[in-house]
XYZ file of C-alpha atoms in Angstrom:
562
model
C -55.195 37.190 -55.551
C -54.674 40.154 -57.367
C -51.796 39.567 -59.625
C -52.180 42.955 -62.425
C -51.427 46.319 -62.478
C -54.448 47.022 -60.824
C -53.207 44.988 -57.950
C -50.451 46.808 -57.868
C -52.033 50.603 -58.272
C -54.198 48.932 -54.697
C -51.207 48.277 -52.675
C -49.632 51.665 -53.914
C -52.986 53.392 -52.604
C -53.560 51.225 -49.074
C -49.424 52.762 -48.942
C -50.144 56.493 -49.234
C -53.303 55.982 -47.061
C -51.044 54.262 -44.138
C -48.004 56.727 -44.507
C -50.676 59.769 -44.568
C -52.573 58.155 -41.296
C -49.758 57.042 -39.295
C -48.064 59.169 -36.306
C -44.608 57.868 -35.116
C -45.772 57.538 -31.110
C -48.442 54.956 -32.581
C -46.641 53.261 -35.253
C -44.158 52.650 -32.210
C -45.747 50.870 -30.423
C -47.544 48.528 -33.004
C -43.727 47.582 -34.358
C -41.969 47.522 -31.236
C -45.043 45.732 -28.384
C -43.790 46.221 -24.858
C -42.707 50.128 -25.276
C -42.720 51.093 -21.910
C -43.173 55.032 -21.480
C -39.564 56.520 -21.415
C -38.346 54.440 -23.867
C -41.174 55.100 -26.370
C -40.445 58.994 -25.276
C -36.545 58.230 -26.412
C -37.523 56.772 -29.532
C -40.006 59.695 -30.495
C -37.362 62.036 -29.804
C -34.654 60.877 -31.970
C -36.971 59.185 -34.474
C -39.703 60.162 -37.160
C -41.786 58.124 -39.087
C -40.277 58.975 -42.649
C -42.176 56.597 -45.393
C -43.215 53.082 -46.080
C -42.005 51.462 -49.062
C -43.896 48.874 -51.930
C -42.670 47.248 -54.772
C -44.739 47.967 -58.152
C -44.115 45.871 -61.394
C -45.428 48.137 -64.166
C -45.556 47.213 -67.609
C -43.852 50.462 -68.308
C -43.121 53.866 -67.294
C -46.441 54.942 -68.234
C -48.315 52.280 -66.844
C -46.421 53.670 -63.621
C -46.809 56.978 -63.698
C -50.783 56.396 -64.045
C -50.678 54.422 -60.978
C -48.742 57.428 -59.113
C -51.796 59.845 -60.275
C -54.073 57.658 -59.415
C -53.125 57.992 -56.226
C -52.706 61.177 -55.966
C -48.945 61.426 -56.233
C -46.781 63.541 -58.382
C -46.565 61.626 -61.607
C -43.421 63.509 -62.503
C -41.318 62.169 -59.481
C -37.598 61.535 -60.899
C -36.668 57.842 -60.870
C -32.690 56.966 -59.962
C -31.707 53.841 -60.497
C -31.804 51.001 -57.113
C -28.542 49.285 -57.333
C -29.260 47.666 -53.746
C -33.108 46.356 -54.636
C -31.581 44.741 -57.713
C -28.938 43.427 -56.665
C -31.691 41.365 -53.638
C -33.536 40.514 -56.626
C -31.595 38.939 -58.707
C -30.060 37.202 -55.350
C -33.490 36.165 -54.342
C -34.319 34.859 -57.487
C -31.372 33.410 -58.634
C -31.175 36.134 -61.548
C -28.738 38.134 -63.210
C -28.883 41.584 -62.409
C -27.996 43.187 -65.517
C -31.773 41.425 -66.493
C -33.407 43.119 -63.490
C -34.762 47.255 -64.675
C -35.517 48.498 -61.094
C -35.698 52.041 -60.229
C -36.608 53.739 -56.832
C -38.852 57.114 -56.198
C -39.969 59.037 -53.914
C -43.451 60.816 -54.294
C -43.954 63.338 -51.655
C -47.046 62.246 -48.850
C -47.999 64.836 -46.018
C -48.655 63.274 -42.225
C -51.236 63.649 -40.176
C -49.485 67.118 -38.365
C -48.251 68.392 -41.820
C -44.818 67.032 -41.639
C -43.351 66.094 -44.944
C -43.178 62.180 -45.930
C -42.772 60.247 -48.754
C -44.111 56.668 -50.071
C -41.433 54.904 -51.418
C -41.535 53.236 -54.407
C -39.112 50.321 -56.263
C -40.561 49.963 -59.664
C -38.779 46.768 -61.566
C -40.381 46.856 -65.588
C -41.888 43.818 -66.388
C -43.202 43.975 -69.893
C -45.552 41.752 -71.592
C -44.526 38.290 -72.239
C -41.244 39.038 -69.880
C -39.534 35.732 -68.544
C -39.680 38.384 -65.429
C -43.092 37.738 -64.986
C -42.766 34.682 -61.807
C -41.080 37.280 -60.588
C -43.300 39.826 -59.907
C -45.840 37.065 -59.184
C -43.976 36.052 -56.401
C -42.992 39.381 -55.356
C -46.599 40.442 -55.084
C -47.810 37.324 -52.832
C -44.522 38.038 -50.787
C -43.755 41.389 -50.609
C -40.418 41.141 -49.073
C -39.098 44.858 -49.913
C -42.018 46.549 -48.369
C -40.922 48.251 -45.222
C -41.361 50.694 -42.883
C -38.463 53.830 -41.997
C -37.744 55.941 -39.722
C -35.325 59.125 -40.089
C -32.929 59.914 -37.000
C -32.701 63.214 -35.884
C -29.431 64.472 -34.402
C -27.330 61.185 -34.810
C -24.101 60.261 -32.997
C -22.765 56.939 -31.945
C -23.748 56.440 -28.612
C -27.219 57.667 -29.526
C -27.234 55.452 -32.517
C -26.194 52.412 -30.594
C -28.736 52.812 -28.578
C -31.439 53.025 -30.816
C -30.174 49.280 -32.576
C -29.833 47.759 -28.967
C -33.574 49.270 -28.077
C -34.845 47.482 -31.399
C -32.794 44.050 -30.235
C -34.245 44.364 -26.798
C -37.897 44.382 -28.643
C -37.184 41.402 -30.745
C -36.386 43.545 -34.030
C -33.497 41.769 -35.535
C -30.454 43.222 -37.556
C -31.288 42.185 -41.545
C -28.319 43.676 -43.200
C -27.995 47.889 -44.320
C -25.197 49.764 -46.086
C -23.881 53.209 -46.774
C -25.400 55.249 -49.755
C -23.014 57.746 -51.322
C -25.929 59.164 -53.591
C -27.265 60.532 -50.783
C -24.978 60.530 -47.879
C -26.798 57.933 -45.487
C -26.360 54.810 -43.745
C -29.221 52.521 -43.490
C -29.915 49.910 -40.750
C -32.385 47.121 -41.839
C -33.935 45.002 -38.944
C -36.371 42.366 -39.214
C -40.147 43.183 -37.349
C -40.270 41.660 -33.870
C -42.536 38.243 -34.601
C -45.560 40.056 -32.240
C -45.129 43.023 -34.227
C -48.802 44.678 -34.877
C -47.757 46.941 -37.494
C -48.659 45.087 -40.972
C -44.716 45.163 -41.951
C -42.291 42.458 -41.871
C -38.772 44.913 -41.936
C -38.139 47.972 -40.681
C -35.094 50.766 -41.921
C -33.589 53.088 -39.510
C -32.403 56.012 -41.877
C -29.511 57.760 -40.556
C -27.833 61.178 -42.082
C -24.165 60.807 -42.677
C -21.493 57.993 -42.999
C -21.420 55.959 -39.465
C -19.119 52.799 -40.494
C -18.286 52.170 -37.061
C -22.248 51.068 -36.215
C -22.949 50.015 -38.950
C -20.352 47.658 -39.046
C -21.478 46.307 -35.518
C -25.305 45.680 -37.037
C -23.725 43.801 -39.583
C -21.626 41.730 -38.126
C -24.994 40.841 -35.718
C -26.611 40.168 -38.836
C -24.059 37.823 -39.808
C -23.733 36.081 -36.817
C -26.806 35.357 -37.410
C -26.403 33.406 -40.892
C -22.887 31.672 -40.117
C -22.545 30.202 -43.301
C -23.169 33.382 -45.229
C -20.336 34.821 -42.586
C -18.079 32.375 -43.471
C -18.073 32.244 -47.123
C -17.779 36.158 -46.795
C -14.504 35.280 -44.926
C -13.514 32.551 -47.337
C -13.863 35.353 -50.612
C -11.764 37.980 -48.996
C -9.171 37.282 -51.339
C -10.998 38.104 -53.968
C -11.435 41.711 -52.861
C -8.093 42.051 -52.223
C -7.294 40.802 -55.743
C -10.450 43.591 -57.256
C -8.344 46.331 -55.363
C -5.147 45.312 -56.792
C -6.664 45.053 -59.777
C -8.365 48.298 -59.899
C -4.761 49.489 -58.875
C -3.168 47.981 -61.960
C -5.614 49.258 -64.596
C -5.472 52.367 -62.914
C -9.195 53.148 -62.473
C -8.832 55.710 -59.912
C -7.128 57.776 -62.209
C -9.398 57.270 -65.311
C -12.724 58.125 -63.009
C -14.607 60.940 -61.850
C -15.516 61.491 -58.245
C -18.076 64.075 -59.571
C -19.267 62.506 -62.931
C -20.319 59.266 -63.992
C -18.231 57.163 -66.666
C -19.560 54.516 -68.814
C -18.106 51.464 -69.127
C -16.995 51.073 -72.950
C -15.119 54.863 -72.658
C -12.873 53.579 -69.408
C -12.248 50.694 -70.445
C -10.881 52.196 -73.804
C -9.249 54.557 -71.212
C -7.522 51.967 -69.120
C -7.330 49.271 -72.055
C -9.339 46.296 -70.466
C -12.506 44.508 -71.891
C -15.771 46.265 -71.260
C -18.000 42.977 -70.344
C -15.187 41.848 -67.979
C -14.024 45.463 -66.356
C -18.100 45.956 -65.893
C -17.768 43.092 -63.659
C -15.034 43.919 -61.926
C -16.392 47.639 -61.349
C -19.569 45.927 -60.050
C -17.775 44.137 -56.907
C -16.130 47.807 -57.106
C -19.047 48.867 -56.293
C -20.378 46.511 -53.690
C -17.252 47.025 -51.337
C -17.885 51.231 -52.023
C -14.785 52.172 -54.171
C -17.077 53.181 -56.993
C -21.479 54.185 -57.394
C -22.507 52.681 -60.360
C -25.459 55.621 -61.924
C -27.596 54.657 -64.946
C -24.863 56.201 -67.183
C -21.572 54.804 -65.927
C -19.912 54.407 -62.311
C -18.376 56.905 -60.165
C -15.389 57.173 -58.211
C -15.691 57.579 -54.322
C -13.956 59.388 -51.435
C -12.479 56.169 -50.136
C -11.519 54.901 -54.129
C -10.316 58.375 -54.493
C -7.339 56.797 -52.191
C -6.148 54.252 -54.603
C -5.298 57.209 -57.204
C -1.539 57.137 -57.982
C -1.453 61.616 -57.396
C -3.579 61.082 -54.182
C -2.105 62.880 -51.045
C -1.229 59.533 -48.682
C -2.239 57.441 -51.756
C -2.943 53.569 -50.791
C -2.183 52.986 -54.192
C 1.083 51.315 -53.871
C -0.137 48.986 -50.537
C -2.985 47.792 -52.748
C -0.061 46.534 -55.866
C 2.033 45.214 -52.603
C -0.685 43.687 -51.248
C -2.213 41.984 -53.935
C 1.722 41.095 -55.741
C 4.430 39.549 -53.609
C 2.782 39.646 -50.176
C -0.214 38.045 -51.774
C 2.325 35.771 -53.037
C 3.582 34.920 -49.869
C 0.730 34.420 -47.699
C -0.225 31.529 -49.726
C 2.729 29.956 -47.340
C 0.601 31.202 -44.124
C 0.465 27.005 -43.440
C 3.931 26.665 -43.989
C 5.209 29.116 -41.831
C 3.159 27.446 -39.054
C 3.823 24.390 -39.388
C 7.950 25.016 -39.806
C 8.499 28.305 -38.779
C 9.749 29.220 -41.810
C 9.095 32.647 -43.232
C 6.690 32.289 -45.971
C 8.595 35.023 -48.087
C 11.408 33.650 -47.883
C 9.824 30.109 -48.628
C 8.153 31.498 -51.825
C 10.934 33.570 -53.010
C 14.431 32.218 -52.047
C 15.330 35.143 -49.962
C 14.257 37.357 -46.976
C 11.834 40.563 -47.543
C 15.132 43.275 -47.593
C 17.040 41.748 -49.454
C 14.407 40.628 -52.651
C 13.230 44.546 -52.222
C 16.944 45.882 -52.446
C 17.533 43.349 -55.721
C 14.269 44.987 -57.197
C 14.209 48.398 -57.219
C 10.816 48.868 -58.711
C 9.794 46.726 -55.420
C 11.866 48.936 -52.872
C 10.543 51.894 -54.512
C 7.145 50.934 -54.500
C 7.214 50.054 -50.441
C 8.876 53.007 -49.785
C 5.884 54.672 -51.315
C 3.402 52.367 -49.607
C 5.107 53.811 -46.138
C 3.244 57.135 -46.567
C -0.538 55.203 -46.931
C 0.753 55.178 -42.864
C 1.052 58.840 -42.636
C -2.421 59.998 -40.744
C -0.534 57.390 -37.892
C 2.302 59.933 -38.419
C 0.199 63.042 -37.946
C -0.135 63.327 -34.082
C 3.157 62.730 -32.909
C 5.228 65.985 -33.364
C 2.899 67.508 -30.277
C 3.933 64.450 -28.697
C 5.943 66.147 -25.431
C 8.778 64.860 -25.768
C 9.605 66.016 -28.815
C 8.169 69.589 -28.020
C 10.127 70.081 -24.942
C 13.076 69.740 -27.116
C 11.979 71.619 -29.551
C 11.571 74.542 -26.320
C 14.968 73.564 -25.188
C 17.875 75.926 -24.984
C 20.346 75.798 -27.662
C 20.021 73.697 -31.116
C 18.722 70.068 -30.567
C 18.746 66.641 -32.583
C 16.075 64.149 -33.263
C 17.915 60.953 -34.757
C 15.433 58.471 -36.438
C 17.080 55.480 -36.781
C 15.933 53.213 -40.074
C 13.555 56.061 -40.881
C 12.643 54.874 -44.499
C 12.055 57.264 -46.871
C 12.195 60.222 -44.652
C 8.115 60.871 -44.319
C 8.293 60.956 -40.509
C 11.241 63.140 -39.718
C 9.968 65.294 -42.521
C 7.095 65.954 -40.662
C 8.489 66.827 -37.182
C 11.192 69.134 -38.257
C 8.580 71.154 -39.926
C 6.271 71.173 -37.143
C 9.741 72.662 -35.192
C 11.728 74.503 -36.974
C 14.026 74.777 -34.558
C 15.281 70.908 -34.428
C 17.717 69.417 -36.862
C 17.022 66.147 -37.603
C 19.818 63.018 -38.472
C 18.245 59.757 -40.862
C 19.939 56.442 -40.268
C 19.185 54.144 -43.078
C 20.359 51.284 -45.500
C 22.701 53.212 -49.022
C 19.649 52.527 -51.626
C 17.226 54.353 -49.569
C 18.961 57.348 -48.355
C 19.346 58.835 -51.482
C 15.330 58.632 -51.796
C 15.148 59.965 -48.186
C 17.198 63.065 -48.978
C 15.128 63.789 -52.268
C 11.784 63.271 -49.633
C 13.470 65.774 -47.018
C 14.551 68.159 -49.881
C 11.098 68.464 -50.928
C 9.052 69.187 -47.591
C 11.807 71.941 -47.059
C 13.544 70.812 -44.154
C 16.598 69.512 -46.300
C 19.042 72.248 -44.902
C 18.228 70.788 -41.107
C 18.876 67.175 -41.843
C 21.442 64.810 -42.793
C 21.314 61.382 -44.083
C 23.720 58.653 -42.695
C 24.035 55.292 -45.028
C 24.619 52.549 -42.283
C 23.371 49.851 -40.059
C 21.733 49.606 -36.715
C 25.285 49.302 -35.519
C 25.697 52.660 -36.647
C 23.295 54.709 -34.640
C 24.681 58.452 -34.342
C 25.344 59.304 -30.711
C 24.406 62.558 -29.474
C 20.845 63.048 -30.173
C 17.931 64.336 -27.670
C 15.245 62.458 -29.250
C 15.720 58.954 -30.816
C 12.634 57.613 -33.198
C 12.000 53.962 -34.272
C 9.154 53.700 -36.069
C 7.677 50.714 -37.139
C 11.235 48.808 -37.112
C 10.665 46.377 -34.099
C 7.891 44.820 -35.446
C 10.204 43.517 -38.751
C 12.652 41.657 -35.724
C 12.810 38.647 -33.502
C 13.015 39.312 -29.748
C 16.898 38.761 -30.072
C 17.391 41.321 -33.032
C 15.005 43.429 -30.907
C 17.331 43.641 -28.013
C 20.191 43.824 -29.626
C 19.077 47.191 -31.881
C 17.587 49.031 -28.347
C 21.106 48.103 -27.100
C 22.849 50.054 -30.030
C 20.493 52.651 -29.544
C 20.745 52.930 -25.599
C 24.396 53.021 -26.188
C 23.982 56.273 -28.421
C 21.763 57.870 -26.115
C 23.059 60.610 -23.835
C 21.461 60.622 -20.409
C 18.369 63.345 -21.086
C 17.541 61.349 -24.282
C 14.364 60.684 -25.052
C 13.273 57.491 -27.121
C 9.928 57.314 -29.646
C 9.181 54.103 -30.602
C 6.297 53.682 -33.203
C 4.477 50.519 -33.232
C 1.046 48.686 -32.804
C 0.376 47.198 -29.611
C -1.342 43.952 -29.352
C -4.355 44.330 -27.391
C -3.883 42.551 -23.964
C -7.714 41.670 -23.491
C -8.442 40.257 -27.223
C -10.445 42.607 -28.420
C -10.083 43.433 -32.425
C -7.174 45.395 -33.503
C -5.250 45.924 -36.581
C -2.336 44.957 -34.775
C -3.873 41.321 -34.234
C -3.727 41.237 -38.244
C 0.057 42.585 -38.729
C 1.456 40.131 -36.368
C 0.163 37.278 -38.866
C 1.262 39.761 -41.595
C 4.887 39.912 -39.897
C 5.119 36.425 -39.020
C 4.344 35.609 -42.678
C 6.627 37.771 -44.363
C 9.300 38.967 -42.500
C 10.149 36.812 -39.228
C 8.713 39.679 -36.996
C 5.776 40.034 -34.981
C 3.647 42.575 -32.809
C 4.108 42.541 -29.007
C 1.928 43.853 -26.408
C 2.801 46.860 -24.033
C 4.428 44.481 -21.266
C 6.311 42.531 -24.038
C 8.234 45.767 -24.683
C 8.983 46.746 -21.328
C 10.816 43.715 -21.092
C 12.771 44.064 -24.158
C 13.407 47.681 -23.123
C 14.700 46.386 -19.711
C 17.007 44.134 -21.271
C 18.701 47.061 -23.329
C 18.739 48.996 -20.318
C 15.847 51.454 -20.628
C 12.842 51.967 -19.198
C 9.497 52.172 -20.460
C 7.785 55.929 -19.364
C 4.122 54.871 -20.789
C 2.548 55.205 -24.106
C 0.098 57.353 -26.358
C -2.239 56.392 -28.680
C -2.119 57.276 -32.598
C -4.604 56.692 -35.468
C -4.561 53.519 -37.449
C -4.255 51.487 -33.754
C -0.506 52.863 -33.354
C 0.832 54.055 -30.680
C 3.613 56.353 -29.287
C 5.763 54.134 -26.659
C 8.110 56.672 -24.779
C 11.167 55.457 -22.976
C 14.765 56.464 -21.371
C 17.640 55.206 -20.334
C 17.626 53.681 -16.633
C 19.033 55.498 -13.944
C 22.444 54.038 -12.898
């Protein structure tokens, strides 16, 4: 067995040879047996053959860039760092990754009809005398990151969707993938059907573009797959939410680039943390997609971007919730089912309201968290309702009764700048309200009212309650749509804002909030017919519903006819 440089310079040259040979009609059919005609004529069309990939362990960079010419590749291909063949390394091997020097390139290779490949090729240093060496011993006999790719042309879900079920149908089994920010892909990694004819063991569908919505169905197929890996996945998820609180505290977000890398010694004299320790934490940072670690630092992303204090609908203050008191409290999830007890008010003596109201640093900061919410928001001033009075002769009133810091209200009267709007909330957070309502300029057209549900204005055309059911028992329920039915004139209209448990099981972030309400505040979600009987007991009647972002939705009701 060859087990040198030279073996490695081989496998590097049998590579190019295969990637320069291959078309993707033929390479097809060896990696997917039982192609019949139309679907081999599907896969063609939306799929190229786009490189093969070997592992190399040179010496050194010149040792590798010899191998490259010898070849006949470029030996002045640029080498990036490969966080994700490291990181499978040192997993494989029971190493730590900071030991493990791998980089990836991409030598250009042209096909059979002139189309442009490329080999691809992880290099991971092992020098003379390096403990590494078993490594690359065992990574030559094995070859576990050679593959074979494919590039998808034109992508959308459906299509894509289709392509992972045609693979499944063929016995090519989902093996894990990811999104890569450096280059604005998503990968899908299958295992080679066991009949497979092609000489490769995995196979990568290369997509253009972020699709988290597939991917995120491979995966969990992959997992399913390995339930004990799934469940200790499960079992760590407070550990991320603790890294994103974290990351919240220090303030990373803030301190890091989303265009430059940062190294680890300068941020963490930035944010004051220890370097070995914050390069840990930025690491798992990393893994769940906040940051990119480059060979010079880490970089911020779009989605950590959100977790920045000055960020427009910033998440920052859900993550500090999230990981602080609720975190807190949910370590009373058993309690609360076994006694019924609120966990909250188990853990800290009082309900939710009331500890925010006696902490204003608390109140403030949920008021803030309210506008993570607001893409939920951003639909609902077309909703028709709310436009037909806005169209309506003479001046009309939308009421929004316990409408927090003002975020929603806000919006609508300056989608219509013909409504006047009236906020209904508790004393300590109307003054916030009124400073919210000041600054998106609809100030002049509102006015604040420091009460109770008890003290619902009367008169309005268009009533809002958003997102206050779910905080209330069926009894408080009832007996707030009764305060608010008794406000109503007859041609009101009422908005009610909520998430709507999914009557057929399937996954929804409202199945998650109804353990989150149970937990900390005594409420719950409801499903669509579980309102229209609270609604009939208050004496309205539920018109039908619309669906918002974020799994809300807008459920539209009026008073019965008498």
């Amino acid at each position: 067995m060859m087990t040198t440089m030279a073996g490695d310079t081989a496998r590097l040259r049998a590579t190019v040879d295969f990637v320069r040979e291959q078309d993707s009609a033929t390479l097809l059919s060896l990696l997917l047996p039982g192609l019949d005609g139309p679907e081999l004529r599907m896969l063609t069309d939306r799929c190229r053959f786009a490189h093969a990939a070997v592992l190399l362990c040179p010496p050194d960079q010149g040792a590798l860039r010899a191998a490259l010419a010898d070849c006949g590749l470029s030996a002045d291909t640029p080498v990036r760092p490969s966080v994700v063949v490291r990181d499978r390394l040192a997993a494989r091997h029971g190493r730590a990754a900071s030991e493990l020097d791998v980089g990836i390139l991409r030598p250009a290779v042209v096909g059979p009809d002139g189309s442009p490949r490329t080999v691809e090729v992880f290099a991971l240093a092992v020098p003379p005398g390096s403990p590494l060496a078993p490594v690359a011993e065992r990574e030559r006999a094995r070859q576990h990151e050679s593959h074979l790719a494919f590039e998808v042309d034109r992508p959308d879900p459906l299509t894509l969707r289709g392509l992972c079920a045609l693979f499944a149908a063929h016995g090519a089994l989902p093996d894990g993938g990811g999104y890569n920010p450096h280059e604005d892909g998503t990968v899908f990694y299958f295992t080679a059907p066991a009949d497979s004819k092609s000489g490769y063991g995995r196979v990568e569908l290369y997509v253009p573009g972020d699709h988290q919505d597939v991917l995120a169905a491979h995966l969990d197929e992959h997992r399913a797959r390995m339930p004990a890996e799934a469940l200790l996945r499960l079992l760590t998820g407070a550990w991320t939410t603790q890294a994103l609180a974290a990351c919240a505290q220090l303030r990373l977000p803030d301190a890091l680039s989303e265009d430059t890398a940062t190294g680890v010694a300068a941020l963490a004299r930035e944010v004051g943390a220890v370097p070995d320790h914050l390069a840990t934490l930025l690491r798992h940072l990393a893994m769940l997609g906040m940051v990119v670690e480059e060979h010079d630092g880490f970089r911020l992303t779009g989605t950590g971007a959100l977790l920045r204090a000055d960020a427009p609908g910033s998440m920052r203050p859900l993550a500090l919730l999230y990981g602080g008191p609720f975190y807190e409290s949910f370590a009373g999830l058993g309690h609360t089912v076994r006694t019924g007890q609120v966990a909250f008010e188990h853990r800290f003596g009082e309900n939710h309201f009331d500890h925010f109201a006696r902490h204003p640093e608390l109140a403030a900061l949920f008021d803030e968290s309210m506008a993570a919410s607001s893409p939920m928001f951003e639909p609902l001033p077309a909703h028709p309702a709310l436009v037909a009075a806005a169209e309506g002769p003479g001046p009309r009133t939308v009421v929004d009764v316990a409408g927090g810091n003002g975020e929603l209200l806000g919006r609508v009267l300056a989608a219509h700048p013909g409504l006047r709007g009236v906020l209904l909330e508790r004393p300590h957070v109307v003054e916030s309200a009124r400073r919210s309502l000041d600054a998106a300029g609809v100030g002049d057209r509102c006015a604040t009212v420091a009460g109770d549900f008890a003290d619902v204005p009367p008169g309005g055309d268009v009533y809002v309650l958003s997102r206050v059911l779910h905080d209330w028992d069926d009894d408080r329920c009832r007996e707030i749509l009764r305060h608010v039915a008794r406000a109503m004139p007859g041609h009101a209209d009422l908005l009610i804002v909520e998430r709507v448990l999914p009557s057929d099981g399937s996954a929804s972030l409202a199945t998650a909030w109804d353990l989150h309400m149970m937990c900390n505040v005594g409420g719950r979600e409801r499903r669509y017919e579980h309102f229209a009987r609270l609604l009939g007991s208050a004496g309205l009647v539920l018109m039908g519903r619309t669906p918002l972002p974020l799994d809300g939705n807008v459920l539209h009701a009026r008073r019965a006819a008498r």
